[in-house]
PDB file of C-alpha atoms and ligand atoms in Angstrom:
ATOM      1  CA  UNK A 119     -51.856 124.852 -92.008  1.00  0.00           C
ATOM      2  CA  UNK A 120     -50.535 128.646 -91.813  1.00  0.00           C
ATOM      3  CA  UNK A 121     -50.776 128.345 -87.702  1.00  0.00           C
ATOM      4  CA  UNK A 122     -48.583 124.877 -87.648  1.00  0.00           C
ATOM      5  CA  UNK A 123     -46.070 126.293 -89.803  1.00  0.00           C
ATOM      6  CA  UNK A 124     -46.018 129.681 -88.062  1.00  0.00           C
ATOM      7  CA  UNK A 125     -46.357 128.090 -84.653  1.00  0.00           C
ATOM      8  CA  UNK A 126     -43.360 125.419 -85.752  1.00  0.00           C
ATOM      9  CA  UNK A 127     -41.299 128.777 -86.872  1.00  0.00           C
ATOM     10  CA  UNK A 128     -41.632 130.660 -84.125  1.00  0.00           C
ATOM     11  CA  UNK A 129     -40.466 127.119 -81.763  1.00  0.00           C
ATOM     12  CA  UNK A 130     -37.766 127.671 -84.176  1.00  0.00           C
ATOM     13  CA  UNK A 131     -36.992 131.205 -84.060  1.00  0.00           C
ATOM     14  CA  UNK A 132     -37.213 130.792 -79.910  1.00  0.00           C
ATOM     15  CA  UNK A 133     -34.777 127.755 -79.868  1.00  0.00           C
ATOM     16  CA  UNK A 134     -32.568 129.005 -82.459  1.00  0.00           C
ATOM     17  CA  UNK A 135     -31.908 132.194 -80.400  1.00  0.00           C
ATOM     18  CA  UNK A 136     -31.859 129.979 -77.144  1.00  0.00           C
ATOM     19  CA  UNK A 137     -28.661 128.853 -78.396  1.00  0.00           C
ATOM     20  CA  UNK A 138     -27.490 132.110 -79.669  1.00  0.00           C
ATOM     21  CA  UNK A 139     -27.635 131.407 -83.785  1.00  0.00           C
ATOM     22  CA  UNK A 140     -29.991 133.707 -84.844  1.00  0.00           C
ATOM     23  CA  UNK A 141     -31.122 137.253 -83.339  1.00  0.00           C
ATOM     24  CA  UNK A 142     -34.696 138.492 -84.255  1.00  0.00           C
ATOM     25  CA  UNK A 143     -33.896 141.774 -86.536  1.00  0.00           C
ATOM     26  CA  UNK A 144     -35.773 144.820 -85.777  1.00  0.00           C
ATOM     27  CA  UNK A 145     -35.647 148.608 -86.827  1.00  0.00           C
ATOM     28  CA  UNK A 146     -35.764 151.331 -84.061  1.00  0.00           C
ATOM     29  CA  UNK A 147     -35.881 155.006 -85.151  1.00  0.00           C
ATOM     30  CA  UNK A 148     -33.635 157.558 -83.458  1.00  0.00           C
ATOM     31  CA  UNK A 149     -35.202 161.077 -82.843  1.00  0.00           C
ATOM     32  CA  UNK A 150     -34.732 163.795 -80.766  1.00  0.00           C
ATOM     33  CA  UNK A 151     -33.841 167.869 -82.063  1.00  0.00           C
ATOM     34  CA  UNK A 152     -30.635 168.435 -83.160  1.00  0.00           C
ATOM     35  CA  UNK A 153     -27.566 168.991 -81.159  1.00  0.00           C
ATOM     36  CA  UNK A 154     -29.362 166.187 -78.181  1.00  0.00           C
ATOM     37  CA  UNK A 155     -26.531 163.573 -79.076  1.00  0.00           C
ATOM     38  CA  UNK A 156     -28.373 161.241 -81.432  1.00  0.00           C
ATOM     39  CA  UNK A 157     -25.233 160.418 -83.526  1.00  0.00           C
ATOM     40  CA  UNK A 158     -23.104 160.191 -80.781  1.00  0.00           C
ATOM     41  CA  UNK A 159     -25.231 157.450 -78.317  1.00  0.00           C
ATOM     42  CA  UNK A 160     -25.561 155.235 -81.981  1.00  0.00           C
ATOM     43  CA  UNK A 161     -21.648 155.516 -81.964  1.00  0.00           C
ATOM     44  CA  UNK A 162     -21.348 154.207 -78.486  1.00  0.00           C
ATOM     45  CA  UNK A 163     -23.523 151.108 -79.207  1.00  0.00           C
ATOM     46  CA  UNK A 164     -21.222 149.860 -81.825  1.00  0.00           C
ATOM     47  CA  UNK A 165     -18.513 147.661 -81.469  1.00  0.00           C
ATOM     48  CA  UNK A 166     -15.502 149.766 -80.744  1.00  0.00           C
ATOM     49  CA  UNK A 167     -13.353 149.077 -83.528  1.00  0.00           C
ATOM     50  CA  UNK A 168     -16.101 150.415 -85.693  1.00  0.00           C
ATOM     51  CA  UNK A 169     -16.859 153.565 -84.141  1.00  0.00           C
ATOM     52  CA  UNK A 170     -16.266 156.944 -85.828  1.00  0.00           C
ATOM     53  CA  UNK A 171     -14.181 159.436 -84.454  1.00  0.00           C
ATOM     54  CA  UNK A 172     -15.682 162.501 -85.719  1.00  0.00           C
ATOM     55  CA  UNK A 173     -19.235 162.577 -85.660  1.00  0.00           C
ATOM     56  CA  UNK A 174     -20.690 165.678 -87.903  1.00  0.00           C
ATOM     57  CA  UNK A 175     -24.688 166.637 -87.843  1.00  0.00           C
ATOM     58  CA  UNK A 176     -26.916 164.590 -89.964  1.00  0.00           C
ATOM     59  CA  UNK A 177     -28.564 165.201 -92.970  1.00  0.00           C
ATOM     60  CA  UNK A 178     -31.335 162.770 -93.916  1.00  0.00           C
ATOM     61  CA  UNK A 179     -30.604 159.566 -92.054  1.00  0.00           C
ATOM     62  CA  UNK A 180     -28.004 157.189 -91.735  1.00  0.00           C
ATOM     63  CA  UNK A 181     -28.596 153.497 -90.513  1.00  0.00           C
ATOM     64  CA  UNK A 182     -26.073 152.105 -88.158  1.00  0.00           C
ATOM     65  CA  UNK A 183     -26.306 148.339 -87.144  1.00  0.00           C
ATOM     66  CA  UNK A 184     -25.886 147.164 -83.991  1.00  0.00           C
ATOM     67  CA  UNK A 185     -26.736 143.801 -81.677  1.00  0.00           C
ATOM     68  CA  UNK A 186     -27.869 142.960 -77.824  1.00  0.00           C
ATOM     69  CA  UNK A 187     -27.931 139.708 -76.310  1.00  0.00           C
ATOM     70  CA  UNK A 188     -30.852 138.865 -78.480  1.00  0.00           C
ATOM     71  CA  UNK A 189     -31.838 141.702 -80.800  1.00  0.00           C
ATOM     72  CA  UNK A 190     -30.059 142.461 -84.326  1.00  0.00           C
ATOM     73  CA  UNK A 191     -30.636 146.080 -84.248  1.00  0.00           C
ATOM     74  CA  UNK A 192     -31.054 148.363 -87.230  1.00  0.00           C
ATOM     75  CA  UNK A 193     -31.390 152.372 -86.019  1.00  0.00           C
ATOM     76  CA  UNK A 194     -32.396 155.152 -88.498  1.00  0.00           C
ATOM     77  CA  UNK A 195     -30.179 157.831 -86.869  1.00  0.00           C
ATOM     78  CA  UNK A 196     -32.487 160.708 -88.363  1.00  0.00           C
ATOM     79  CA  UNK A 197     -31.658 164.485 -89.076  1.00  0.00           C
ATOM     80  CA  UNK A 198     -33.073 166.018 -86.072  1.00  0.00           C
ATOM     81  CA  UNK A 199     -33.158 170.374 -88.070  1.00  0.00           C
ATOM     82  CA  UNK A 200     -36.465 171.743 -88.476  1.00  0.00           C
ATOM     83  CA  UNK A 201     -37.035 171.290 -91.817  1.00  0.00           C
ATOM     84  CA  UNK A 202     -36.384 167.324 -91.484  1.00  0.00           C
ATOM     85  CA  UNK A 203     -38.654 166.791 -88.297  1.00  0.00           C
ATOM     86  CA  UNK A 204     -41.574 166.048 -90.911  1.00  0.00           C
ATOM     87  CA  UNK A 205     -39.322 162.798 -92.373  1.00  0.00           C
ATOM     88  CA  UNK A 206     -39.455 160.906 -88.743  1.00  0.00           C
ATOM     89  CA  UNK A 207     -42.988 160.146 -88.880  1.00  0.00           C
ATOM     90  CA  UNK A 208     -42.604 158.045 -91.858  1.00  0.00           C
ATOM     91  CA  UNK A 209     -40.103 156.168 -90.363  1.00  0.00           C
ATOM     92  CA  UNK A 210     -42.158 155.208 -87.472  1.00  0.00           C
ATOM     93  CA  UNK A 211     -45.062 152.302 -89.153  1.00  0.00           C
ATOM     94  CA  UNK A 212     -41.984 150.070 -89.859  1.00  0.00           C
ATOM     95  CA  UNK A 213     -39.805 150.482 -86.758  1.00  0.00           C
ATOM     96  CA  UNK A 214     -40.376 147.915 -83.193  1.00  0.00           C
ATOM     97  CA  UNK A 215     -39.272 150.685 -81.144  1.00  0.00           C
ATOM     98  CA  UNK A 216     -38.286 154.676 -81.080  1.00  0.00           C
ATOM     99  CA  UNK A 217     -35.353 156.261 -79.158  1.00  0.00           C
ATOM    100  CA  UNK A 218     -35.924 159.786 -77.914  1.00  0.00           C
ATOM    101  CA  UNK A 219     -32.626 161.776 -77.282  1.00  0.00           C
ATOM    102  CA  UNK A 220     -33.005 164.645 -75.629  1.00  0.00           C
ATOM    103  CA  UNK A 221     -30.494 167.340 -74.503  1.00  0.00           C
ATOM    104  CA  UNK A 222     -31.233 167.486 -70.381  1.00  0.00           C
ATOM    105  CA  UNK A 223     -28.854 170.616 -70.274  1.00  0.00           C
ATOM    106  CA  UNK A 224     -31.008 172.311 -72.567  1.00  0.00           C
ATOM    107  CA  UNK A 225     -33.557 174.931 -70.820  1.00  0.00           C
ATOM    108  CA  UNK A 226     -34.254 177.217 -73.700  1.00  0.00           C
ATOM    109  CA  UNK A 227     -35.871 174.343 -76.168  1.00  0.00           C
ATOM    110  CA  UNK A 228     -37.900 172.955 -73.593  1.00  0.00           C
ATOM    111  CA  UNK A 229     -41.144 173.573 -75.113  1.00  0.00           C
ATOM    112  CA  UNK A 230     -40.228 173.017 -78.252  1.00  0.00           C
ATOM    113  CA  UNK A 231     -39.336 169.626 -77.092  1.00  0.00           C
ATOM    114  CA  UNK A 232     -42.507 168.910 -75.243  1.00  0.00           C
ATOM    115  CA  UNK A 233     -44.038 169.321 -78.313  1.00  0.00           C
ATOM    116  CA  UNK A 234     -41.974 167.351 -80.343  1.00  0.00           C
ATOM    117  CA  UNK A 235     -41.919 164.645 -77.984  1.00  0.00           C
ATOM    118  CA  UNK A 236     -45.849 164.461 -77.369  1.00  0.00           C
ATOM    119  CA  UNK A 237     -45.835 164.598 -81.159  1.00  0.00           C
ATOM    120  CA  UNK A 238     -44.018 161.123 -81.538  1.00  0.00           C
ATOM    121  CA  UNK A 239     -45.955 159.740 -78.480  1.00  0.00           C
ATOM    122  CA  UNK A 240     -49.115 160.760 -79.901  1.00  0.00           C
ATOM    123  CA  UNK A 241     -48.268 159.608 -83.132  1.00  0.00           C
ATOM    124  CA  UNK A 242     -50.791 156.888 -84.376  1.00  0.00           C
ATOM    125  CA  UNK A 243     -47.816 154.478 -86.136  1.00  0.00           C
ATOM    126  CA  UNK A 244     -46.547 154.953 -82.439  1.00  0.00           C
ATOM    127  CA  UNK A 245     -49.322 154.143 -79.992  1.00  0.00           C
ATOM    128  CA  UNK A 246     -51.707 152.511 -81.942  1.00  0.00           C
ATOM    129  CA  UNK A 247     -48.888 149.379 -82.243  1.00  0.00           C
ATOM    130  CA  UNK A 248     -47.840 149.641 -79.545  1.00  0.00           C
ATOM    131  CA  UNK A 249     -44.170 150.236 -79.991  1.00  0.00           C
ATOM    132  CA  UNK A 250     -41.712 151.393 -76.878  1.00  0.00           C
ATOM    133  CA  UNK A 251     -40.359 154.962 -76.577  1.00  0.00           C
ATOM    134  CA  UNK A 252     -37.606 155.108 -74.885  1.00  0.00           C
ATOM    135  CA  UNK A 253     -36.937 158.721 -73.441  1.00  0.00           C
ATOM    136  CA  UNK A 254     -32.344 159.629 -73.037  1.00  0.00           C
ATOM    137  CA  UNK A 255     -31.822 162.317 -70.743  1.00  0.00           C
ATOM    138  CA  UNK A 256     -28.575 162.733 -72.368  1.00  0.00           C
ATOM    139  CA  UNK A 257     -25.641 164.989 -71.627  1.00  0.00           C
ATOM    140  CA  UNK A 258     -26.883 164.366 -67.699  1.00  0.00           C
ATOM    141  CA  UNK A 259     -22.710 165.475 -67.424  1.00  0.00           C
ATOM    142  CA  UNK A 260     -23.334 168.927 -67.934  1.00  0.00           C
ATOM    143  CA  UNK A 261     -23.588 170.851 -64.530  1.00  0.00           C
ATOM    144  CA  UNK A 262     -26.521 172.163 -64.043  1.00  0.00           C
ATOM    145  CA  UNK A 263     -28.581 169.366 -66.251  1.00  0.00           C
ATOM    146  CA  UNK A 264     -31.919 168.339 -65.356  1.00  0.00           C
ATOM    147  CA  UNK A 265     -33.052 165.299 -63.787  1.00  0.00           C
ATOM    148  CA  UNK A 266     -35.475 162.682 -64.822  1.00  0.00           C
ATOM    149  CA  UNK A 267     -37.896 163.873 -63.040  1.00  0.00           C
ATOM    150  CA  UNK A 268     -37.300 167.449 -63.469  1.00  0.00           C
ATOM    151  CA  UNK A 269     -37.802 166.463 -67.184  1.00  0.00           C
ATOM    152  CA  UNK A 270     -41.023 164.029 -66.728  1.00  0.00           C
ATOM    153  CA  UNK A 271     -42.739 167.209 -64.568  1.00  0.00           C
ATOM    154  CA  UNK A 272     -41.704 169.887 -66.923  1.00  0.00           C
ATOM    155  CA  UNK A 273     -42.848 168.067 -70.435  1.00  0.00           C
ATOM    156  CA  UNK A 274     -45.830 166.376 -68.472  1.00  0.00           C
ATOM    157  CA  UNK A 275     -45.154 163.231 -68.858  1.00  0.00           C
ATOM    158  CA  UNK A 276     -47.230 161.433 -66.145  1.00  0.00           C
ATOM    159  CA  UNK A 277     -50.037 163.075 -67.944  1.00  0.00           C
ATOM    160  CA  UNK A 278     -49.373 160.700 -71.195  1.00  0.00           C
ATOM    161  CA  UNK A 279     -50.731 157.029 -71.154  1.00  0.00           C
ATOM    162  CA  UNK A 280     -51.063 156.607 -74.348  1.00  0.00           C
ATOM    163  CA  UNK A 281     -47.541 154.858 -75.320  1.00  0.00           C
ATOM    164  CA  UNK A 282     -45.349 152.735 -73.442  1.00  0.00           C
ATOM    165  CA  UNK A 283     -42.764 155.279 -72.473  1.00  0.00           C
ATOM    166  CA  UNK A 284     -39.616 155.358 -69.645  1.00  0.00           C
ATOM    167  CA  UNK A 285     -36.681 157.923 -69.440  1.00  0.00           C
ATOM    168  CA  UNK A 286     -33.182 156.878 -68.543  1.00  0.00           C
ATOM    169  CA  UNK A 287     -30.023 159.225 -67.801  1.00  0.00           C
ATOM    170  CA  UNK A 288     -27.080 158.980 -70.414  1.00  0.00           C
ATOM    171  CA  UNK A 289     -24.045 160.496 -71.340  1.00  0.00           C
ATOM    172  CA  UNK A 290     -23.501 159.714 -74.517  1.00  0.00           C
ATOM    173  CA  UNK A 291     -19.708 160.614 -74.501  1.00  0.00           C
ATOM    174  CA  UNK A 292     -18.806 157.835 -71.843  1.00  0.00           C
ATOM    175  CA  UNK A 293     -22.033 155.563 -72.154  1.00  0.00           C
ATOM    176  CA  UNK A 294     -23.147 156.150 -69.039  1.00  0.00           C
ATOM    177  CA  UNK A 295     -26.608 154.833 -68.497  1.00  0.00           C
ATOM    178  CA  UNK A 296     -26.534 153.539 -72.108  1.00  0.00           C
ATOM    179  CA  UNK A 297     -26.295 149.743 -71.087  1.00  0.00           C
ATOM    180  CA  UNK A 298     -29.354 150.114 -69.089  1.00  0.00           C
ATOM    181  CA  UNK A 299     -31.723 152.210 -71.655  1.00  0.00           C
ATOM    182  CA  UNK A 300     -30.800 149.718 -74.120  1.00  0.00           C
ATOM    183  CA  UNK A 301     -31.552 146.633 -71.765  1.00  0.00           C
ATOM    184  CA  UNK A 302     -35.503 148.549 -70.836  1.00  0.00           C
ATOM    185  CA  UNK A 303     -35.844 148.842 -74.877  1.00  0.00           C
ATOM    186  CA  UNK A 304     -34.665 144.812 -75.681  1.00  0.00           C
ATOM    187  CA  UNK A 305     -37.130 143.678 -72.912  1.00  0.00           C
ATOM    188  CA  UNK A 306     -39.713 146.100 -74.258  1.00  0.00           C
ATOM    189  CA  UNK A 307     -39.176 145.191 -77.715  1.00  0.00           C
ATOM    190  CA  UNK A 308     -39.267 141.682 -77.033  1.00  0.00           C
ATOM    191  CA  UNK A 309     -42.701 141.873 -75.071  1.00  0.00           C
ATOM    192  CA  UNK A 310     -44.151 143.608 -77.749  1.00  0.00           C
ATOM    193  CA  UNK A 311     -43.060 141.027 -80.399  1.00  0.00           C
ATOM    194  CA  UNK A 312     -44.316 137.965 -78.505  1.00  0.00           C
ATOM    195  CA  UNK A 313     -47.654 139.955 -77.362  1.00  0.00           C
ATOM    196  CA  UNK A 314     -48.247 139.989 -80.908  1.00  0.00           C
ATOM    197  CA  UNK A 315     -47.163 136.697 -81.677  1.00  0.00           C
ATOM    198  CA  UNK A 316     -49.624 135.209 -79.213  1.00  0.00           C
TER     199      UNK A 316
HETATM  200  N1  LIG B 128     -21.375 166.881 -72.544  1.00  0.00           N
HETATM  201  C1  LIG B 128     -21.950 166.046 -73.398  1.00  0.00           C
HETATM  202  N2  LIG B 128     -21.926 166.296 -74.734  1.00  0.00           N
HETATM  203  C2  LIG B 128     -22.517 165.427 -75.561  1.00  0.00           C
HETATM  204  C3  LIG B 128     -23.177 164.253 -75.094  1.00  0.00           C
HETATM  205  N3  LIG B 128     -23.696 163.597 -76.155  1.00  0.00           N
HETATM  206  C4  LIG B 128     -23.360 164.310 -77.247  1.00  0.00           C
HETATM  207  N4  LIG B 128     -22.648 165.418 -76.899  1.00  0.00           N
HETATM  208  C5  LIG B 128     -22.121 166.462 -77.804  1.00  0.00           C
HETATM  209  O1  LIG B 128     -23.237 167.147 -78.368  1.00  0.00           O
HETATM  210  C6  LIG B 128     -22.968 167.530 -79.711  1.00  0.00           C
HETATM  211  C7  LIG B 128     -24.047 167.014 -80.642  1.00  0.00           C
HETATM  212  O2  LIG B 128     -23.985 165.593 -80.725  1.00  0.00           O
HETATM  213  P1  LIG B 128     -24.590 164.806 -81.967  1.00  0.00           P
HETATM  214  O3  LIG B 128     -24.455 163.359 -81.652  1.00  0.00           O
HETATM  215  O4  LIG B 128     -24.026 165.296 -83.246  1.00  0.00           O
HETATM  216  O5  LIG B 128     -26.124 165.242 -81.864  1.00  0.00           O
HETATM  217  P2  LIG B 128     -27.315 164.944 -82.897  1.00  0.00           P
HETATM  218  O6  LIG B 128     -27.526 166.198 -83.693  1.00  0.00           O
HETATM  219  O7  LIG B 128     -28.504 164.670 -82.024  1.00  0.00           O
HETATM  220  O8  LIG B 128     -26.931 163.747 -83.734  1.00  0.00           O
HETATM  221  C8  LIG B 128     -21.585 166.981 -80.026  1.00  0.00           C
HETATM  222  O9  LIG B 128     -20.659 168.023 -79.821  1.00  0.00           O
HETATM  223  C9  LIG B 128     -21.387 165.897 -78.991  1.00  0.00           C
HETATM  224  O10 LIG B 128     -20.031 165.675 -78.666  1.00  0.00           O
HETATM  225  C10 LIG B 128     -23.207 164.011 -73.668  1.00  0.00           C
HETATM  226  O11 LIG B 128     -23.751 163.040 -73.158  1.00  0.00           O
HETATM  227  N5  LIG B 128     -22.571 164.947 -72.885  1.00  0.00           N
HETATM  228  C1  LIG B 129     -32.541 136.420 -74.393  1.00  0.00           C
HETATM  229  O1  LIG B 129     -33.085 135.168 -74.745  1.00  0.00           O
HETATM  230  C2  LIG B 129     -32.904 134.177 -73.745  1.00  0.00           C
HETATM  231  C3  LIG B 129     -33.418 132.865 -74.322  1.00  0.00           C
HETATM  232  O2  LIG B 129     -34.549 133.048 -75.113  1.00  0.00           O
HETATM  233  C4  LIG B 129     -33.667 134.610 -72.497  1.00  0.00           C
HETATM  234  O3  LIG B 129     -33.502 133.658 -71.480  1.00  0.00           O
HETATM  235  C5  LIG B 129     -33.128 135.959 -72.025  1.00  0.00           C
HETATM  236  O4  LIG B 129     -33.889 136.420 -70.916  1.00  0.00           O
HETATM  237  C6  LIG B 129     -33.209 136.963 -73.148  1.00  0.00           C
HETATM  238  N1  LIG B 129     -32.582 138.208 -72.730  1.00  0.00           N
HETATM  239  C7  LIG B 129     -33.125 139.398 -72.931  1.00  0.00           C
HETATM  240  C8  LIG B 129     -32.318 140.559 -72.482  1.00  0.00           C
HETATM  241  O5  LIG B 129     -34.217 139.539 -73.437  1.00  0.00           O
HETATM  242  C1  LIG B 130     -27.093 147.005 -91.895  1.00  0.00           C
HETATM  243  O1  LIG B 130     -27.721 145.753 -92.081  1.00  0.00           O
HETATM  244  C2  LIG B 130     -28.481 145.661 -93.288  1.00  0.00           C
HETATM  245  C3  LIG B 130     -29.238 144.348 -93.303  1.00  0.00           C
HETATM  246  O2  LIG B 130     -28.464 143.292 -92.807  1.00  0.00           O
HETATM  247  C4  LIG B 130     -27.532 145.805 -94.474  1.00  0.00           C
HETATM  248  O3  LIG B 130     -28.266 145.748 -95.684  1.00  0.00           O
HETATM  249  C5  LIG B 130     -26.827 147.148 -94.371  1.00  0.00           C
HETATM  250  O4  LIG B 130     -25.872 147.273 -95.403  1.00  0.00           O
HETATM  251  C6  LIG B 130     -26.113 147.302 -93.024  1.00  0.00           C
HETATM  252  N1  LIG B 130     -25.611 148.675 -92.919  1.00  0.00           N
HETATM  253  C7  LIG B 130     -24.434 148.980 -92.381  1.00  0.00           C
HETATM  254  C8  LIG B 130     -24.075 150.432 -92.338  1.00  0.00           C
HETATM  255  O5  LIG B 130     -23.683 148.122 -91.934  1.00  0.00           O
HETATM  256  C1  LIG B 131     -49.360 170.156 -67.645  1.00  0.00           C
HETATM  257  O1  LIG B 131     -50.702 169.730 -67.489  1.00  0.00           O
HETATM  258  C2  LIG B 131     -51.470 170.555 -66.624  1.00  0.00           C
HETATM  259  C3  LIG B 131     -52.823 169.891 -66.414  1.00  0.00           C
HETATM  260  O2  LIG B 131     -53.402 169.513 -67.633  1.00  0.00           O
HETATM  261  C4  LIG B 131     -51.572 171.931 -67.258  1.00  0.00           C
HETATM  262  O3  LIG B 131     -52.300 172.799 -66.398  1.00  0.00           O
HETATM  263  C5  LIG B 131     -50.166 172.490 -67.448  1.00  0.00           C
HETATM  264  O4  LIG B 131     -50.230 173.722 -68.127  1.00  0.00           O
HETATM  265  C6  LIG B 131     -49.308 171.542 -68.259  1.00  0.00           C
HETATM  266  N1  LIG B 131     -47.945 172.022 -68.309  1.00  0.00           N
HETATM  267  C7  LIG B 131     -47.231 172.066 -69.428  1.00  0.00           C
HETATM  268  C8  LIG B 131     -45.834 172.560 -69.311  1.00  0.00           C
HETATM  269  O5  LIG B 131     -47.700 171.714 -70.507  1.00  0.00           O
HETATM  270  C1  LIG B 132     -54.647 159.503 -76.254  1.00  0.00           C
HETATM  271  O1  LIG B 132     -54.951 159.287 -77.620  1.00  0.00           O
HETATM  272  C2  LIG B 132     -56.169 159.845 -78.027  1.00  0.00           C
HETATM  273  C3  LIG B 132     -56.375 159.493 -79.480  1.00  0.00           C
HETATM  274  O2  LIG B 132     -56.163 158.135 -79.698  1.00  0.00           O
HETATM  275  C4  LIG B 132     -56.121 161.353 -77.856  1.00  0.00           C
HETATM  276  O3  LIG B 132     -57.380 161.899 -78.208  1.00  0.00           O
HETATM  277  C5  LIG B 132     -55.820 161.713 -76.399  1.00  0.00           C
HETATM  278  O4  LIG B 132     -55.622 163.093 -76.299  1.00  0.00           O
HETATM  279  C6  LIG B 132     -54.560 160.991 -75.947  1.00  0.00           C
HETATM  280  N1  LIG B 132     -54.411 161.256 -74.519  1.00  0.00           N
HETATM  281  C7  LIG B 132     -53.241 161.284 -73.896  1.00  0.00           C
HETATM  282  C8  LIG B 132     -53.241 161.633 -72.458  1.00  0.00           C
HETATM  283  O5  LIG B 132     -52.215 161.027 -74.466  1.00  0.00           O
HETATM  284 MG1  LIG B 133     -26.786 163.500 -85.805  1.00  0.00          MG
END
């Protein structure tokens, strides 16, 4: 009885967002240290009337609400200071998905970011379901930033296959690269929903 009902609501989630009525609702967590442009990509992936025009560091967290094609999104922009890097983890058992902003034009943090980074990856709300982390090289803009793959050698990424990871470039202040970081963590997102459902 539970299966029909949940196999007749999912045929009814799927055709209901086939024609575009409903989108499936699902939480991502933003991290990242402070100063990597956090606030700034969530303000870009509003609508534009909506969009702040000053954007001042974050204390605590701050939930902006945003949509794809076919995901109602609902991002915990967190506090990314020291002494509020212990709140992200508990953000992370009821979240479908984690954005990782980091600062590409930043040199002098990189180890401190390899270790906050592995700690998210490594985190057991993070690979043990299975969620998506999706890695912004932001502020790519700045001369002198560092690639990609600059960043996946120096924080040794290839050596992590724990989580589903990928890294994108962004610039948070025009939304370059945004579009397509956002498409890799809808497709992600949705895999991971219907692997589960199956
Ligand atoms: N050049 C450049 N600056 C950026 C970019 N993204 C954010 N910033 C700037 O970086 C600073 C910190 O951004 P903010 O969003 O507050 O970072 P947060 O602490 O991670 O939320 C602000 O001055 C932003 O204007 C980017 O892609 N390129
Ligand atoms: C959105 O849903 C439609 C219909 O279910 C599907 O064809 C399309 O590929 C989906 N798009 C994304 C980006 O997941
Ligand atoms: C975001 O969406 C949730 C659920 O629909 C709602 O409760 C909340 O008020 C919204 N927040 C903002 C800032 O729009
Ligand atoms: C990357 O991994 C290799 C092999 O485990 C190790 O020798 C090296 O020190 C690591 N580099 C960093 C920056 O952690
Ligand atoms: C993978 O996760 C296990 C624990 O589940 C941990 O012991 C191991 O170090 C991790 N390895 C990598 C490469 O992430
Ligand atoms: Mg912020």
């Amino acid at each position: 009885m539970i299966t029909v009902l949940a196999v007749v609501m999912g045929f009814l989630s799927s055709l209901s967002s086939l024609f575009g009525m409903s989108r499936k609702d699902v939480n991502i967590v933003v991290v990242g240290l402070d100063n990597s442009g956090k606030t700034t990509v969530l303000n870009q992936l509003k609508p534009p009337e909506t969009r702040s025009q000053q954007i001042v560091p974050t204390v605590g967290h701050v939930v902006t609400n945003f949509t794809t094609q076919n995901l109602s999104f609902h991002a915990f922009d967190m506090a990314g200071q020291m002494k509020y890097r212990s709140t992200w983890e508990s953000y992370f058992h009821t979240s479908q998905g984690v954005i990782f902003v980091l600062d590409s034009s930043d040199r002098v943090r990189i180890e401190l970011l390899k270790d906050e980074l592995w700690m998210v990856l490594d985190h057991k709300d993070v690979h043990a379901r299975g969620i998506p982390v999706i890695i912004l090289a932001n502020k790519m803009d700045v001369p002198g930033a560092m690639t990609c793959s600059d960043i996946t050698a120096a924080l040794n990424l290839t050596l992590h296959r724990n989580s589903s990871w990928s890294i994108h470039s962004t610039c948070a202040l025009t939304g370059a690269g945004l579009d397509a970081a956002m498409q890799a963590l809808s497709v992600e997102i949705t895999r991971h929903l219907e692997s589960r459902r199956s």
